[in-house]
Amino acid sequence: MKLKFDRALSLVAIGVIGALQTAYAAPVYEIQNIEDYDLNGTLESTINGYGISVNQNDQMLGISKGKKKLEVNNEDGGVIDIEDGIPPEQLVTYSVDKPILANNFTFFAEGNGWLPTFDSVFGTTPPKDTDENVPESVNSVNAYYYGINSAGVKVGAYSAPEQKVEYTGDKTGVHEDQEFWYFREFEERGFVKSAAGNDVPLIPPYTVYTKDDTNVTVGGVSVASAINENNVITGYAATDIASSSASRVDSCITGEAYPVDVCVQKDQYPDSNGYRRILYQTRAFVWQFDGSDSVVATELALPENLDTTGDRVYTAQGLGINAEGTVVGRSHINRNGDTDKFAYDAAYWMKDDTGNYQYNWVKMTNEQLSSIAYDINDNGILVGSYKQYIEGYLRDKFFYLDTNQADPALVTPNDFFNVMSDRSSRPKGINNKDQVVGYVEVSSEKEKPRIKAGFLFDKAADEFNDINDLLVCGSRGYVQDAEGKWERNKVTVIDDSGEELSYDSDIRIVEANSINDDGTIVGTAFIRKPSYQFDINGELVIGENGKPLFLLNANGQPVTSYIPRMVVLKPTSSGTACTEKDDDNSGNEDYERKGAASFAWLFALPLVWFRRRRHS
């Protein structure tokens, strides 16, 4: 196990080693969905895009989030062009007092251009065609894609559409003109979409709460996380309601302030910290899909030593699956049968000789506080991460494990410095050539958030690379001048006065989520865009000529920020990895740009898509 950290090496020395280290034969990559140093990486009328999964036929799935708010308070009250910078986002709030607006949209792209194309789930409508001022056009269904196999069968999760009931509450103050309360039948339900486009819901075993003679639809939870080539799906689903949550529903039944469905919806919505008040007993599942419209569900067992008769909430999740049907994910467990060692750990479920699934714990030490398995390939190599304090700080560390071994032990690979550093890393996918992709921290601050980058790890070569170091220069935002010298591409924008402003192109891979056997990678990149000025009410500041004003620094240059976009990368033999260095000290060293740019996005990976898969 590669677990030693050479404490004699200072961070400065480590940085030098990282800068000098070269890959033995790492592939060179080129971004495929780049156009004019920008990325075609989200749906029209949305701001943010994320690449989620790619199959062996170069077909990929993604998610767009953040519907653009195109109406601004200018003198004419019309729509203006705000495509040159980062537009404002339509505000979506969780409230039973307001209509439900969707903010997550599914898209599909493939290798004949990789242009994101809206892909409807259960009647969802494209974000460009929805207008909150035209109620009949509003899409209230949030949808998420998580996996696609080579037959084009897709899996994910979606929410129920909005329902409404007459408002009978207090009609004073902000509620003076309120006509309805708004709710959904469920917040999250798995689905499979056939190659022919049929949407099939994966209904969890538990959807209705019963108290005496009263039945209340609470909806339950289910998610389809991954699918293999045999149309076997894995994920998780609710099998019961938590006892504490049952008490909340009881209060809704006896309460008089709201109709029962509306009261339950209030508790289904997350609070300000993102936590939900209604929780479910959740188990890992597999579903066999017939390719058309039918599924057969199988619940996967918890560890044998868990006593689930009490009030504690027990959770297990299937997150990845290989051709043999082996499922990986995580589950609550009493480590080594010790009830004092209750943990949430990586696990895998493997079929025995009779075809029944058997639970297997990925053994952890007491120093490893929790763990999770994300994916497994057809060679039986499982990839995941664990949490552990390293030099006094809680970090995530990427590991792999060979499930074919009689007594498999996890291996923590070295990262950039040929040691196990204190930089957090998480894998997200592995192909059948044992190539792993994920994200890793690439800055070394102890007390500050760290910048992240997508990584590519080759198990056979034990080679770990920041994907940004494998890109050709054109895929990093550089352009070659007449003398063959590389320099940052200059982007020009026009402000309200007609003056030309410019800033440097910049493309950074911050997360890699999936890799197929040909080495095609999909994930998320940040691109640089100028920021507009906003007033104290959050409205765009419009100039005398009716155009929005850019935010400028003391030198009169646009202040830029990063926004996430889906990215597709393929190995190339027609170029070399870019060796150009900026004054930002990027790569494997601390990132301290001297220009005017906001790096807030760089410190927080766009993991919104995965939060839907990680109920605690």
Coordinates of C-alpha atoms in Angstrom, one line a residue:
M1 CA 0.0 0.0 0.0
K2 CA 1.4 3.4 -1.0
L3 CA 0.5 5.3 2.1
K4 CA 3.7 6.9 3.2
F5 CA 4.2 10.6 3.1
D6 CA 7.8 11.8 3.1
R7 CA 7.8 14.4 5.8
A8 CA 11.3 15.5 5.0
L9 CA 10.2 17.0 1.7
S10 CA 9.0 20.6 2.1
L11 CA 6.1 21.8 0.0
V12 CA 8.6 24.0 -2.0
A13 CA 10.7 21.0 -2.8
I14 CA 7.6 19.0 -3.6
G15 CA 6.5 21.7 -6.0
V16 CA 9.9 21.6 -7.8
I17 CA 9.7 17.8 -8.1
G18 CA 6.2 18.1 -9.5
A19 CA 7.3 20.7 -12.1
L20 CA 10.2 18.6 -13.2
Q21 CA 8.4 15.3 -13.3
T22 CA 7.4 14.1 -16.8
A23 CA 4.9 11.4 -17.8
Y24 CA 6.4 8.3 -19.3
A25 CA 3.9 8.1 -22.1
A26 CA 0.8 10.0 -21.1
P27 CA -1.6 10.7 -23.9
V28 CA -2.0 14.2 -25.3
Y29 CA -5.5 15.5 -25.2
E30 CA -7.5 18.0 -27.3
I31 CA -10.9 19.5 -26.4
Q32 CA -13.5 18.6 -28.9
N33 CA -16.3 21.0 -28.1
I34 CA -14.3 24.2 -28.4
E35 CA -15.2 27.0 -30.8
D36 CA -13.4 30.4 -30.9
Y37 CA -11.8 29.6 -27.6
D38 CA -15.1 29.1 -26.0
L39 CA -16.9 25.9 -25.1
N40 CA -20.2 24.7 -26.5
G41 CA -20.9 23.2 -23.2
T42 CA -24.4 24.0 -22.0
L43 CA -28.0 24.4 -23.3
E44 CA -29.2 27.6 -24.9
S45 CA -30.6 30.0 -22.2
T46 CA -28.7 28.3 -19.4
I47 CA -25.5 29.4 -17.7
N48 CA -23.7 26.3 -16.4
G49 CA -23.1 22.9 -18.0
Y50 CA -21.6 19.7 -16.7
G51 CA -20.4 16.5 -18.5
I52 CA -21.6 13.4 -16.7
S53 CA -21.1 10.1 -18.7
V54 CA -19.8 8.8 -22.0
N55 CA -20.4 5.4 -23.6
Q56 CA -18.2 3.4 -26.0
N57 CA -19.9 4.9 -29.0
D58 CA -18.9 8.5 -28.2
Q59 CA -22.3 9.4 -26.9
M60 CA -22.5 11.5 -23.8
L61 CA -24.9 12.9 -21.3
G62 CA -24.8 16.2 -19.4
I63 CA -26.8 18.5 -17.2
S64 CA -27.4 22.2 -17.6
K65 CA -28.2 24.4 -14.6
G66 CA -29.0 28.0 -14.0
K67 CA -31.6 29.4 -16.4
K68 CA -30.6 32.8 -17.7
K69 CA -32.6 35.8 -16.7
L70 CA -32.9 37.7 -19.9
E71 CA -35.4 40.3 -18.8
V72 CA -33.6 43.4 -17.4
N73 CA -34.9 46.7 -16.1
N74 CA -33.8 49.0 -18.9
E75 CA -35.8 52.0 -20.0
D76 CA -37.5 50.1 -22.9
G77 CA -38.2 47.0 -20.7
G78 CA -37.0 44.7 -23.4
V79 CA -34.5 41.9 -23.9
I80 CA -30.9 42.9 -24.4
D81 CA -27.8 41.0 -25.6
I82 CA -25.9 39.9 -22.5
E83 CA -24.0 37.0 -24.2
D84 CA -20.6 38.7 -23.9
G85 CA -20.4 38.3 -20.2
I86 CA -21.9 36.2 -17.3
P87 CA -25.6 36.8 -17.3
P88 CA -27.8 37.0 -14.2
E89 CA -29.5 33.7 -13.2
Q90 CA -33.2 33.2 -12.8
L91 CA -33.9 33.0 -9.0
V92 CA -35.3 29.6 -7.9
T93 CA -36.6 29.4 -4.3
Y94 CA -38.1 26.5 -2.4
S95 CA -41.5 27.6 -1.2
V96 CA -45.0 26.2 -1.2
D97 CA -46.2 29.8 -1.8
K98 CA -44.7 30.1 -5.2
P99 CA -44.9 28.2 -8.5
I100 CA -42.2 25.6 -8.9
L101 CA -39.6 26.4 -11.5
A102 CA -37.2 23.8 -12.8
N103 CA -33.5 24.7 -12.8
N104 CA -31.9 21.4 -14.0
F105 CA -32.1 20.3 -17.6
T106 CA -30.8 17.1 -19.4
F107 CA -28.9 17.1 -22.6
F108 CA -27.3 14.6 -25.0
A109 CA -24.3 15.1 -27.3
E110 CA -22.3 12.8 -29.6
G111 CA -19.1 12.7 -31.6
N112 CA -20.3 14.3 -34.8
G113 CA -20.0 17.7 -33.3
W114 CA -20.6 17.3 -29.5
L115 CA -23.3 20.1 -29.6
P116 CA -25.5 19.8 -26.4
T117 CA -29.0 18.9 -27.5
F118 CA -31.9 19.1 -25.1
D119 CA -33.2 15.6 -24.3
S120 CA -36.7 15.6 -22.7
V121 CA -37.5 13.5 -19.7
F122 CA -41.2 12.9 -18.8
G123 CA -42.3 15.9 -20.9
T124 CA -39.7 18.4 -19.7
T125 CA -39.4 21.5 -22.0
P126 CA -36.2 23.1 -23.3
P127 CA -35.0 26.0 -21.1
K128 CA -35.0 28.4 -24.1
D129 CA -38.8 27.8 -24.5
T130 CA -39.8 28.3 -20.9
D131 CA -40.9 31.8 -19.6
E132 CA -42.0 32.3 -16.1
N133 CA -44.3 35.1 -17.4
V134 CA -46.1 32.5 -19.6
P135 CA -47.3 29.9 -17.0
E136 CA -48.2 27.3 -19.6
S137 CA -44.6 27.2 -20.9
V138 CA -43.0 26.8 -17.4
N139 CA -41.2 23.5 -16.8
S140 CA -41.5 22.4 -13.1
V141 CA -39.7 19.0 -13.5
N142 CA -36.0 18.9 -12.5
A143 CA -34.2 16.2 -14.4
Y144 CA -30.7 14.6 -14.0
Y145 CA -28.8 12.1 -16.2
Y146 CA -26.2 9.8 -14.6
G147 CA -25.4 7.0 -17.1
I148 CA -25.6 5.7 -20.7
N149 CA -24.7 2.3 -22.1
S150 CA -23.6 1.5 -25.7
A151 CA -27.2 0.7 -26.7
G152 CA -28.1 4.3 -25.9
V153 CA -30.2 3.4 -22.8
K154 CA -30.0 6.3 -20.3
V155 CA -30.6 6.4 -16.5
G156 CA -31.0 9.2 -14.0
A157 CA -33.6 10.8 -11.7
Y158 CA -36.4 13.4 -12.0
S159 CA -38.9 15.2 -9.8
A160 CA -42.7 15.1 -10.2
P161 CA -44.4 18.0 -11.9
E162 CA -46.0 20.8 -10.0
Q163 CA -49.5 20.4 -8.5
K164 CA -51.5 23.2 -6.8
V165 CA -54.4 23.5 -4.4
E166 CA -56.5 26.5 -3.5
Y167 CA -54.9 28.8 -1.0
T168 CA -57.0 29.1 2.1
G169 CA -54.4 30.8 4.4
D170 CA -54.0 34.3 5.7
K171 CA -54.6 36.8 2.8
T172 CA -52.6 39.7 4.4
G173 CA -49.2 41.1 3.6
V174 CA -47.2 39.1 1.0
H175 CA -50.0 36.6 0.7
E176 CA -52.6 39.2 -0.3
D177 CA -52.8 38.1 -3.9
Q178 CA -51.9 34.4 -3.4
E179 CA -54.3 32.0 -5.2
F180 CA -52.7 28.6 -4.7
W181 CA -50.3 26.5 -2.7
Y182 CA -47.8 24.5 -4.8
F183 CA -46.4 21.0 -4.2
R184 CA -45.1 17.8 -5.9
E185 CA -45.9 14.2 -5.4
F186 CA -42.2 13.3 -5.1
E187 CA -38.9 15.1 -5.2
E188 CA -36.6 12.4 -6.6
R189 CA -37.4 9.3 -8.6
G190 CA -35.1 7.2 -10.7
F191 CA -35.9 6.4 -14.3
V192 CA -34.6 4.6 -17.4
K193 CA -35.0 6.0 -20.9
S194 CA -35.0 3.3 -23.6
A195 CA -33.1 3.7 -26.8
A196 CA -36.4 4.4 -28.5
G197 CA -37.1 7.2 -26.1
N198 CA -39.6 5.6 -23.7
D199 CA -39.4 7.0 -20.1
V200 CA -39.8 4.3 -17.5
P201 CA -40.0 5.3 -13.8
L202 CA -38.3 3.2 -11.1
I203 CA -40.8 3.4 -8.4
P204 CA -39.4 2.9 -4.9
P205 CA -41.0 0.2 -2.6
Y206 CA -42.1 3.0 -0.2
T207 CA -44.2 5.9 -1.5
V208 CA -47.2 6.1 0.9
Y209 CA -47.3 6.8 4.6
T210 CA -50.2 5.2 6.5
K211 CA -51.5 6.4 9.9
D212 CA -54.6 4.6 11.1
D213 CA -57.1 5.1 8.3
T214 CA -55.2 7.9 6.6
N215 CA -52.8 7.4 3.6
V216 CA -50.4 10.2 2.7
T217 CA -48.4 10.2 -0.5
V218 CA -44.8 11.1 0.5
G219 CA -43.3 10.0 -2.7
G220 CA -40.2 8.2 -1.3
V221 CA -36.9 8.4 -3.1
S222 CA -35.2 6.5 -5.8
V223 CA -32.2 7.2 -8.1
A224 CA -30.7 5.3 -11.0
S225 CA -27.0 5.9 -10.9
A226 CA -25.5 3.6 -13.6
I227 CA -26.3 1.0 -16.2
N228 CA -24.2 -1.8 -17.7
E229 CA -24.2 -3.2 -21.2
N230 CA -26.8 -5.9 -20.2
N231 CA -29.3 -3.2 -19.2
V232 CA -28.8 -3.9 -15.5
I233 CA -29.2 -0.7 -13.6
T234 CA -28.0 0.2 -10.1
G235 CA -29.0 2.9 -7.7
Y236 CA -30.9 3.2 -4.5
A237 CA -34.5 3.5 -3.3
A238 CA -36.6 4.2 -0.2
T239 CA -37.9 1.1 1.7
D240 CA -39.5 2.9 4.7
I241 CA -39.7 6.3 6.3
A242 CA -37.5 7.3 9.2
S243 CA -39.3 7.2 12.6
S244 CA -38.5 10.9 13.2
S245 CA -39.9 11.8 9.8
A246 CA -43.1 9.8 10.5
S247 CA -43.7 12.1 13.4
R248 CA -43.5 15.1 11.1
V249 CA -46.1 13.5 8.7
D250 CA -48.3 12.8 11.8
S251 CA -48.1 16.5 12.6
C252 CA -49.2 17.3 9.0
I253 CA -52.2 15.0 9.3
T254 CA -53.4 16.6 12.5
G255 CA -52.4 20.2 11.7
E256 CA -54.7 22.8 10.3
A257 CA -52.4 25.4 8.9
Y258 CA -51.9 23.6 5.6
P259 CA -53.5 20.9 3.5
V260 CA -51.6 17.6 4.2
D261 CA -49.8 17.4 0.8
V262 CA -48.6 21.0 1.2
C263 CA -47.4 20.5 4.7
V264 CA -45.5 17.4 3.6
Q265 CA -44.0 19.4 0.7
K266 CA -42.7 22.0 3.2
D267 CA -40.7 19.3 5.0
Q268 CA -39.5 17.6 1.8
Y269 CA -37.8 20.9 0.7
P270 CA -34.2 21.3 1.9
D271 CA -33.5 23.9 4.6
S272 CA -30.9 26.7 4.3
N273 CA -28.1 24.2 4.9
G274 CA -29.3 21.8 2.3
Y275 CA -30.8 19.2 4.7
R276 CA -34.2 17.6 4.3
R277 CA -36.6 17.2 7.2
I278 CA -38.2 14.0 5.8
L279 CA -35.7 11.1 5.6
Y280 CA -36.1 7.5 4.4
Q281 CA -34.6 4.2 5.1
T282 CA -32.7 3.7 1.8
R283 CA -31.2 0.6 0.3
A284 CA -29.1 -0.2 -2.8
F285 CA -31.0 -1.8 -5.7
V286 CA -30.5 -3.3 -9.1
W287 CA -33.2 -3.2 -11.8
Q288 CA -33.2 -5.5 -14.8
F289 CA -34.5 -3.5 -17.8
D290 CA -36.1 -5.4 -20.7
G291 CA -35.1 -2.6 -23.2
S292 CA -38.7 -1.4 -23.7
D293 CA -40.9 -0.6 -20.8
S294 CA -40.5 -3.2 -18.0
V295 CA -38.1 -3.5 -15.0
V296 CA -37.6 -6.1 -12.3
A297 CA -36.2 -4.8 -9.0
T298 CA -33.9 -6.5 -6.6
E299 CA -32.9 -5.0 -3.2
L300 CA -29.3 -5.5 -2.1
A301 CA -28.6 -6.6 1.4
L302 CA -27.1 -4.5 4.2
P303 CA -24.2 -5.9 6.2
E304 CA -25.3 -8.9 8.3
N305 CA -24.3 -7.4 11.7
L306 CA -26.6 -4.4 11.4
D307 CA -29.6 -4.4 13.7
T308 CA -32.1 -2.2 11.8
T309 CA -34.9 -2.6 14.4
G310 CA -34.2 0.7 16.1
D311 CA -34.9 4.3 15.1
R312 CA -31.5 5.0 13.3
V313 CA -31.6 5.7 9.6
Y314 CA -29.6 3.2 7.6
T315 CA -28.6 3.9 4.1
A316 CA -27.0 1.9 1.3
Q317 CA -26.4 3.2 -2.3
G318 CA -25.4 1.5 -5.5
L319 CA -23.3 4.0 -7.6
G320 CA -21.5 1.9 -10.2
I321 CA -21.8 -1.4 -12.0
N322 CA -19.7 -3.6 -14.4
A323 CA -20.6 -6.1 -17.1
E324 CA -20.7 -9.0 -14.6
G325 CA -23.3 -7.0 -12.6
T326 CA -21.0 -6.3 -9.6
V327 CA -22.3 -3.2 -7.9
V328 CA -20.2 -0.7 -6.0
G329 CA -21.3 2.1 -3.7
R330 CA -21.5 2.5 0.0
S331 CA -23.4 1.4 3.1
H332 CA -23.7 1.9 6.8
I333 CA -21.8 -0.8 8.7
N334 CA -20.6 -1.7 12.2
R335 CA -16.9 -2.2 11.3
N336 CA -15.8 -5.7 12.2
G337 CA -19.1 -6.3 14.0
D338 CA -18.3 -3.6 16.6
T339 CA -21.4 -1.5 17.4
D340 CA -19.1 1.3 18.6
K341 CA -17.5 1.5 15.1
F342 CA -20.6 2.6 13.2
A343 CA -19.4 4.0 9.8
Y344 CA -20.6 4.9 6.3
D345 CA -18.2 2.9 4.1
A346 CA -17.4 1.8 0.6
A347 CA -18.9 -1.6 -0.4
Y348 CA -19.5 -3.9 -3.3
W349 CA -22.2 -6.5 -4.0
M350 CA -21.0 -9.5 -6.0
K351 CA -23.0 -12.4 -7.3
D352 CA -22.3 -15.8 -5.7
D353 CA -22.5 -19.2 -7.5
T354 CA -26.3 -19.2 -7.2
G355 CA -26.7 -15.8 -8.8
N356 CA -27.6 -14.0 -5.5
Y357 CA -25.9 -10.8 -4.5
Q358 CA -23.6 -10.9 -1.5
Y359 CA -22.4 -7.8 0.4
N360 CA -18.7 -7.1 0.7
W361 CA -17.1 -4.4 2.9
V362 CA -14.1 -2.4 1.6
K363 CA -12.0 -2.7 4.8
M364 CA -11.0 0.5 6.4
T365 CA -8.7 1.4 9.3
N366 CA -9.9 3.4 12.2
E367 CA -8.0 6.4 10.8
Q368 CA -10.1 6.3 7.7
L369 CA -13.3 7.9 8.9
S370 CA -15.7 7.0 6.0
S371 CA -15.4 6.0 2.4
I372 CA -17.3 5.6 -0.9
A373 CA -16.9 3.6 -4.1
Y374 CA -17.9 5.3 -7.3
D375 CA -17.2 2.9 -10.2
I376 CA -15.9 -0.6 -11.2
N377 CA -14.7 -1.8 -14.5
D378 CA -15.0 -5.2 -16.2
N379 CA -11.6 -6.2 -14.7
G380 CA -13.1 -6.0 -11.3
I381 CA -11.1 -2.9 -10.3
L382 CA -13.1 -0.7 -7.9
V383 CA -12.3 3.0 -7.4
G384 CA -13.3 5.2 -4.5
S385 CA -12.1 7.6 -1.9
Y386 CA -11.9 7.7 1.9
K387 CA -11.7 10.6 4.4
Q388 CA -8.7 10.8 6.7
Y389 CA -6.9 13.4 8.7
I390 CA -3.5 14.1 7.1
E391 CA -1.2 16.5 8.8
G392 CA -4.1 17.7 10.9
Y393 CA -6.5 18.4 8.1
L394 CA -9.4 16.2 6.9
R395 CA -8.8 15.1 3.3
D396 CA -10.3 12.8 0.7
K397 CA -7.9 10.3 -0.9
F398 CA -8.5 8.3 -4.1
F399 CA -8.0 4.5 -3.8
Y400 CA -8.5 1.4 -6.0
L401 CA -9.1 -2.2 -5.1
D402 CA -9.1 -5.5 -7.0
T403 CA -12.3 -7.3 -6.1
N404 CA -11.0 -10.5 -7.8
Q405 CA -8.5 -11.0 -5.0
A406 CA -9.2 -13.5 -2.2
D407 CA -8.5 -10.8 0.4
P408 CA -8.6 -7.5 -1.5
A409 CA -6.7 -4.6 0.0
L410 CA -7.1 -1.0 -1.1
V411 CA -4.2 0.9 -2.7
T412 CA -3.8 4.6 -2.4
P413 CA -1.8 5.8 -5.5
N414 CA 0.8 8.5 -5.3
D415 CA -0.2 11.7 -6.9
F416 CA 2.0 14.4 -8.5
F417 CA 5.0 14.1 -6.2
N418 CA 5.6 10.3 -6.1
V419 CA 4.4 10.3 -2.5
M420 CA 1.0 10.3 -0.9
S421 CA 0.6 14.1 -0.5
D422 CA -2.1 15.8 1.6
R423 CA -4.0 16.9 -1.5
S424 CA -7.5 15.7 -1.7
S425 CA -8.5 13.5 -4.6
R426 CA -11.6 11.7 -5.7
P427 CA -12.1 9.3 -8.7
K428 CA -15.3 9.4 -10.7
G429 CA -14.9 6.8 -13.4
I430 CA -12.7 3.9 -14.7
N431 CA -12.5 2.3 -18.1
N432 CA -11.5 -1.3 -19.0
K433 CA -7.9 -0.2 -19.7
D434 CA -7.7 0.6 -15.9
Q435 CA -7.5 4.4 -16.6
V436 CA -9.2 6.4 -13.9
V437 CA -10.5 10.0 -14.0
G438 CA -11.6 12.3 -11.3
Y439 CA -10.5 15.5 -9.6
V440 CA -7.5 16.5 -7.4
E441 CA -6.4 19.5 -5.5
V442 CA -3.6 21.4 -7.2
S443 CA -2.7 24.0 -4.6
S444 CA -1.2 23.6 -1.2
E445 CA -2.7 26.2 1.1
K446 CA -3.5 24.7 4.5
E447 CA -6.1 27.2 5.9
K448 CA -7.7 28.2 2.6
P449 CA -9.9 26.4 0.0
R450 CA -7.8 24.6 -2.6
I451 CA -8.0 24.8 -6.4
K452 CA -9.0 21.6 -8.1
A453 CA -8.3 20.0 -11.5
G454 CA -9.3 16.9 -13.4
F455 CA -6.8 14.0 -13.2
L456 CA -6.0 11.0 -15.3
F457 CA -4.4 8.0 -13.6
D458 CA -3.0 5.0 -15.4
K459 CA -3.0 2.0 -13.1
A460 CA -0.6 -0.2 -15.2
A461 CA 2.0 2.6 -15.3
D462 CA 1.2 4.0 -11.9
E463 CA 1.1 7.4 -13.6
F464 CA -0.9 10.3 -12.2
N465 CA -1.5 13.5 -14.3
D466 CA -3.3 16.8 -14.1
I467 CA -5.3 16.7 -17.3
N468 CA -4.6 20.4 -17.9
D469 CA -0.9 19.4 -18.4
L470 CA -1.9 17.0 -21.1
L471 CA -3.7 19.5 -23.3
V472 CA -2.5 21.0 -26.6
C473 CA -2.0 24.8 -26.3
G474 CA -5.1 25.6 -28.4
S475 CA -7.2 23.7 -25.8
R476 CA -5.9 25.8 -23.0
G477 CA -6.8 29.2 -24.5
Y478 CA -3.5 29.9 -26.5
V479 CA -3.1 31.1 -30.0
Q480 CA 0.0 30.9 -32.2
D481 CA 1.3 34.1 -33.8
A482 CA 3.0 34.4 -37.2
E483 CA 6.4 33.6 -35.7
G484 CA 5.1 30.4 -34.1
K485 CA 5.0 31.8 -30.5
W486 CA 2.1 30.8 -28.3
E487 CA 0.3 33.6 -26.4
R488 CA -3.1 33.9 -24.7
N489 CA -6.0 34.5 -27.1
K490 CA -7.4 38.0 -26.6
V491 CA -11.2 38.3 -26.3
T492 CA -12.6 41.7 -27.2
V493 CA -15.9 43.0 -25.9
I494 CA -17.6 46.4 -26.4
D495 CA -18.9 48.3 -23.4
D496 CA -21.8 50.8 -23.4
S497 CA -19.6 53.7 -24.6
G498 CA -18.4 51.7 -27.6
E499 CA -14.9 51.3 -26.2
E500 CA -13.2 48.0 -26.8
L501 CA -12.2 46.0 -23.8
S502 CA -10.1 42.8 -23.8
Y503 CA -9.2 39.9 -21.6
D504 CA -7.3 36.6 -21.9
S505 CA -9.0 33.3 -22.9
D506 CA -8.5 30.6 -20.2
I507 CA -9.8 27.1 -20.2
R508 CA -9.3 24.8 -17.1
I509 CA -10.4 21.2 -16.7
V510 CA -11.7 21.0 -13.1
E511 CA -13.3 17.6 -13.0
A512 CA -13.3 14.5 -15.2
N513 CA -16.3 12.3 -14.6
S514 CA -16.2 9.5 -17.2
I515 CA -13.8 7.8 -19.6
N516 CA -14.5 5.2 -22.2
D517 CA -12.1 2.5 -23.6
D518 CA -10.9 4.8 -26.4
G519 CA -9.8 7.4 -23.9
T520 CA -12.6 9.9 -24.5
I521 CA -13.1 11.9 -21.3
V522 CA -16.2 14.0 -20.4
G523 CA -16.3 16.3 -17.4
T524 CA -16.4 20.0 -16.5
A525 CA -14.1 22.9 -17.5
F526 CA -14.1 26.5 -16.4
I527 CA -14.0 29.2 -19.0
R528 CA -13.3 32.9 -18.3
K529 CA -16.0 35.5 -18.9
P530 CA -16.2 39.2 -18.0
S531 CA -18.5 40.2 -15.1
Y532 CA -21.3 42.7 -15.5
Q533 CA -22.0 45.4 -13.0
F534 CA -25.0 44.9 -10.7
D535 CA -26.8 47.4 -8.4
I536 CA -27.7 46.9 -4.7
N537 CA -30.9 45.2 -5.8
G538 CA -29.1 42.7 -7.9
E539 CA -30.2 44.2 -11.2
L540 CA -27.9 44.7 -14.2
V541 CA -26.6 48.3 -14.5
I542 CA -27.6 49.5 -17.9
G543 CA -25.7 52.4 -19.6
E544 CA -27.0 55.4 -21.5
N545 CA -26.9 53.4 -24.8
G546 CA -29.0 50.5 -23.4
K547 CA -26.1 48.1 -23.0
P548 CA -25.0 46.5 -19.7
L549 CA -21.8 47.9 -18.1
F550 CA -18.9 45.6 -17.4
L551 CA -17.2 45.5 -14.0
L552 CA -13.7 47.0 -14.4
N553 CA -10.6 47.0 -12.3
A554 CA -8.4 50.0 -11.4
N555 CA -6.6 49.7 -14.8
G556 CA -9.9 49.8 -16.7
Q557 CA -9.7 46.1 -17.6
P558 CA -12.7 43.7 -17.3
V559 CA -12.9 41.8 -14.1
T560 CA -13.4 38.2 -15.1
S561 CA -14.8 35.1 -13.4
Y562 CA -15.1 31.5 -14.2
I563 CA -18.2 29.6 -15.2
P564 CA -18.5 25.8 -15.6
R565 CA -19.2 24.2 -18.9
M566 CA -19.4 20.6 -20.2
V567 CA -16.1 19.5 -21.8
V568 CA -15.2 16.6 -24.1
L569 CA -11.6 15.5 -24.6
K570 CA -10.0 13.0 -26.9
P571 CA -6.5 11.7 -27.3
T572 CA -4.7 13.3 -30.3
S573 CA -1.5 12.3 -32.2
S574 CA -1.3 15.6 -34.1
G575 CA 0.0 17.8 -31.3
T576 CA 2.1 17.9 -28.2
A577 CA 1.2 18.8 -24.7
C578 CA 1.4 22.6 -24.1
T579 CA 4.4 23.7 -22.0
E580 CA 3.5 27.3 -21.9
K581 CA 3.6 28.8 -18.4
D582 CA 1.6 31.8 -17.2
D583 CA 2.3 34.2 -14.4
D584 CA -0.5 32.4 -12.5
N585 CA 1.7 29.6 -11.4
S586 CA -1.0 27.1 -12.3
G587 CA -0.5 23.4 -12.8
N588 CA 0.9 21.6 -9.8
E589 CA 1.9 24.7 -7.9
D590 CA -0.1 27.3 -6.0
Y591 CA -2.4 29.4 -8.2
E592 CA -1.9 33.1 -7.7
R593 CA -3.0 35.1 -10.7
K594 CA -1.7 38.7 -10.8
G595 CA -4.5 40.0 -13.1
A596 CA -8.1 40.8 -12.3
A597 CA -10.0 37.5 -12.0
S598 CA -12.4 35.9 -9.5
F599 CA -11.5 32.4 -8.5
A600 CA -14.4 31.6 -6.2
W601 CA -15.6 28.9 -8.7
L602 CA -12.2 27.3 -8.8
F603 CA -12.4 26.4 -5.1
A604 CA -15.8 24.8 -5.2
L605 CA -16.2 22.0 -7.7
P606 CA -19.4 21.8 -9.7
L607 CA -20.7 18.8 -7.9
V608 CA -24.3 19.8 -7.8
W609 CA -25.2 16.8 -10.1
F610 CA -23.7 14.4 -7.6
R611 CA -25.3 15.8 -4.5
R612 CA -28.5 14.3 -5.7
R613 CA -26.8 10.9 -5.5
R614 CA -25.5 11.3 -2.0
H615 CA -28.1 11.3 0.6
S616 CA -26.7 11.0 4.2

